[in-house]
Amino acid sequence: MGKGERRERADGLSAPADGPGFELPLLLFGGFRTLIDRLHARLADEGHPDLRPAHGFAMQAIGSRGATASEIGRRLGVSKQAAGKTVDRLLALGYAQRADDPTDARRKLVHLTPYGYEALARSAAIFDELRAEWVAALGADRVRDIETSLRNVVPAETAFRLDATSWLGAP
């Protein structure tokens, strides 16, 4: 398609052949949202019906060493109180537990339980399966090209930031 040409969109409307600038972030977010929604549908079917995207971010922020609510809040870009609410929910659902910090009795660390680790392992396996579906639909070379291209334009320090809730306006 040449300059000024238009293409038909899935919704029946037309758009510039190269797409308007605002469409790129929406498509990237739509791809992200599609993957996350499908992940959580699968997790629900596999015994994790109450797990939400915010919980996955929080479990990543807790990590394998554990973290305090303040540390989780900083990693997620939310207040200690907002992190505490998410941690309380993870505790109630059995994905995390609190324990005394062995190096400082005044601090309480949040650790993942075996159930929490199992949910993260299932998430990783499902993401591999979802990626394989993209490979089947788009081809392995295209998916690799997308990933490589995104690595080239996304600054390394923001590639795996966990604080998505802070810029989406969620508590």
Short mmCIF file of C-alpha atoms in Angstrom, two decimals:
data_model
loop_
_atom_site.label_atom_id
_atom_site.label_comp_id
_atom_site.label_asym_id
_atom_site.label_seq_id
_atom_site.Cartn_x
_atom_site.Cartn_y
_atom_site.Cartn_z
CA MET A 1 0.00 0.00 0.00
CA GLY A 2 1.25 3.43 -0.84
CA LYS A 3 1.10 6.70 1.04
CA GLY A 4 -2.46 7.84 1.65
CA GLU A 5 -3.97 4.43 0.99
CA ARG A 6 -6.41 2.95 3.46
CA ARG A 7 -7.06 -0.55 4.74
CA GLU A 8 -10.21 -2.23 5.98
CA ARG A 9 -10.32 -2.79 9.76
CA ALA A 10 -11.92 -5.79 11.45
CA ASP A 11 -14.82 -3.59 12.54
CA GLY A 12 -15.62 -2.66 8.91
CA LEU A 13 -14.21 0.86 9.14
CA SER A 14 -11.15 1.99 7.25
CA ALA A 15 -7.87 3.31 8.61
CA PRO A 16 -4.62 4.62 7.13
CA ALA A 17 -2.59 1.71 5.72
CA ASP A 18 0.17 2.24 8.26
CA GLY A 19 -2.31 2.93 11.05
CA PRO A 20 -2.72 6.12 13.04
CA GLY A 21 -0.19 6.70 15.82
CA PHE A 22 -2.72 6.24 18.61
CA GLU A 23 -3.50 2.74 17.38
CA LEU A 24 -0.11 1.25 18.30
CA PRO A 25 -0.45 1.55 22.10
CA LEU A 26 -4.05 0.39 21.90
CA LEU A 27 -3.08 -2.68 19.89
CA LEU A 28 -0.18 -3.45 22.24
CA PHE A 29 -2.46 -3.08 25.23
CA GLY A 30 -5.14 -5.15 23.48
CA GLY A 31 -2.61 -7.93 22.91
CA PHE A 32 -1.53 -7.73 26.55
CA ARG A 33 -5.14 -7.74 27.74
CA THR A 34 -6.03 -10.68 25.50
CA LEU A 35 -3.15 -12.74 26.88
CA ILE A 36 -3.93 -11.82 30.50
CA ASP A 37 -7.68 -12.49 30.12
CA ARG A 38 -7.03 -15.87 28.52
CA LEU A 39 -4.45 -16.71 31.20
CA HIS A 40 -6.94 -15.99 33.98
CA ALA A 41 -9.72 -17.94 32.29
CA ARG A 42 -7.39 -20.94 32.14
CA LEU A 43 -6.21 -20.44 35.72
CA ALA A 44 -9.84 -20.35 36.87
CA ASP A 45 -10.49 -23.64 35.06
CA GLU A 46 -7.41 -25.15 36.71
CA GLY A 47 -8.30 -24.37 40.32
CA HIS A 48 -7.43 -20.68 40.73
CA PRO A 49 -10.80 -18.96 40.16
CA ASP A 50 -10.12 -16.03 42.52
CA LEU A 51 -6.68 -15.11 41.18
CA ARG A 52 -6.69 -11.66 39.52
CA PRO A 53 -4.05 -9.85 37.43
CA ALA A 54 -3.15 -7.62 40.39
CA HIS A 55 -2.42 -10.74 42.41
CA GLY A 56 0.05 -11.95 39.80
CA PHE A 57 1.87 -8.60 39.87
CA ALA A 58 1.95 -8.75 43.68
CA MET A 59 3.26 -12.33 43.72
CA GLN A 60 6.03 -11.28 41.34
CA ALA A 61 6.80 -8.34 43.65
CA ILE A 62 6.99 -10.70 46.64
CA GLY A 63 9.52 -12.85 44.80
CA SER A 64 11.31 -15.89 46.09
CA ARG A 65 12.89 -14.13 49.09
CA GLY A 66 9.73 -12.52 50.40
CA ALA A 67 9.11 -8.83 50.98
CA THR A 68 7.47 -6.43 53.39
CA ALA A 69 4.24 -4.65 52.45
CA SER A 70 6.26 -1.43 52.00
CA GLU A 71 8.66 -3.16 49.61
CA ILE A 72 5.77 -4.68 47.67
CA GLY A 73 4.15 -1.26 47.43
CA ARG A 74 7.36 0.32 46.09
CA ARG A 75 7.83 -2.46 43.54
CA LEU A 76 4.24 -2.08 42.36
CA GLY A 77 4.23 1.71 42.50
CA VAL A 78 1.32 1.80 44.95
CA SER A 79 0.90 2.88 48.57
CA LYS A 80 1.78 0.57 51.44
CA GLN A 81 -1.94 0.49 52.27
CA ALA A 82 -2.92 -0.59 48.74
CA ALA A 83 -0.19 -3.24 48.76
CA GLY A 84 -1.41 -4.36 52.18
CA LYS A 85 -4.95 -4.89 50.85
CA THR A 86 -3.63 -7.03 48.00
CA VAL A 87 -1.40 -8.97 50.41
CA ASP A 88 -4.37 -9.51 52.73
CA ARG A 89 -6.32 -10.97 49.81
CA LEU A 90 -3.38 -13.25 48.86
CA LEU A 91 -3.20 -14.41 52.49
CA ALA A 92 -6.94 -15.11 52.57
CA LEU A 93 -6.74 -17.08 49.32
CA GLY A 94 -3.76 -19.14 50.53
CA TYR A 95 -1.22 -17.79 48.02
CA ALA A 96 0.95 -16.07 50.62
CA GLN A 97 1.78 -16.12 54.32
CA ARG A 98 3.36 -13.68 56.78
CA ALA A 99 6.36 -14.52 58.91
CA ASP A 100 8.80 -12.69 61.15
CA ASP A 101 11.90 -11.40 59.38
CA PRO A 102 14.78 -13.48 60.79
CA THR A 103 17.09 -10.45 60.60
CA ASP A 104 14.70 -7.90 62.19
CA ALA A 105 11.92 -9.01 64.56
CA ARG A 106 10.07 -5.70 63.98
CA ARG A 107 9.47 -6.55 60.31
CA LYS A 108 6.96 -8.97 58.87
CA LEU A 109 7.82 -10.61 55.56
CA VAL A 110 5.29 -11.89 53.11
CA HIS A 111 6.27 -15.18 51.44
CA LEU A 112 4.54 -17.20 48.78
CA THR A 113 3.07 -20.51 49.85
CA PRO A 114 3.44 -23.70 47.81
CA TYR A 115 -0.02 -22.86 46.40
CA GLY A 116 1.31 -19.44 45.33
CA TYR A 117 4.34 -20.97 43.67
CA GLU A 118 2.10 -23.50 41.92
CA ALA A 119 -0.07 -20.68 40.56
CA LEU A 120 3.02 -18.89 39.21
CA ALA A 121 4.29 -22.13 37.64
CA ARG A 122 0.90 -22.73 35.99
CA SER A 123 0.89 -19.11 34.77
CA ALA A 124 4.31 -19.58 33.17
CA ALA A 125 3.21 -22.81 31.47
CA ILE A 126 -0.01 -21.22 30.21
CA PHE A 127 1.90 -18.22 28.87
CA ASP A 128 4.10 -20.67 26.93
CA GLU A 129 0.95 -22.28 25.50
CA LEU A 130 -0.55 -18.88 24.59
CA ARG A 131 2.69 -17.86 22.89
CA ALA A 132 2.56 -21.12 20.94
CA GLU A 133 -0.94 -20.18 19.76
CA TRP A 134 0.42 -16.84 18.52
CA VAL A 135 3.21 -18.74 16.73
CA ALA A 136 0.60 -21.00 15.10
CA ALA A 137 -1.43 -17.96 13.98
CA LEU A 138 1.40 -15.61 12.98
CA GLY A 139 4.40 -17.87 12.41
CA ALA A 140 7.47 -18.34 14.58
CA ASP A 141 9.54 -15.78 12.68
CA ARG A 142 6.92 -13.04 13.08
CA VAL A 143 6.50 -13.67 16.80
CA ARG A 144 10.28 -13.62 17.28
CA ASP A 145 10.45 -10.43 15.19
CA ILE A 146 7.76 -8.79 17.35
CA GLU A 147 9.61 -9.75 20.53
CA THR A 148 12.97 -8.61 19.16
CA SER A 149 11.51 -5.34 17.90
CA LEU A 150 9.89 -4.62 21.26
CA ARG A 151 13.17 -5.38 23.06
CA ASN A 152 14.83 -2.84 20.75
CA VAL A 153 12.39 -0.01 21.52
CA VAL A 154 11.46 -0.70 25.14
CA PRO A 155 14.16 0.65 27.50
CA ALA A 156 15.74 -2.19 29.49
CA GLU A 157 14.92 -0.50 32.81
CA THR A 158 11.19 -0.53 32.01
CA ALA A 159 10.90 -3.85 30.20
CA PHE A 160 9.75 -5.81 33.23
CA ARG A 161 8.49 -3.11 35.60
CA LEU A 162 5.72 -4.32 37.85
CA ASP A 163 4.11 -0.96 38.57
CA ALA A 164 1.47 -1.04 35.83
CA THR A 165 -1.23 -0.25 38.37
CA SER A 166 0.36 3.11 39.14
CA TRP A 167 -0.03 4.43 35.60
CA LEU A 168 -3.43 2.87 35.05
CA GLY A 169 -4.76 4.78 38.03
CA ALA A 170 -5.64 1.77 40.15
CA PRO A 171 -4.94 1.93 43.91
#
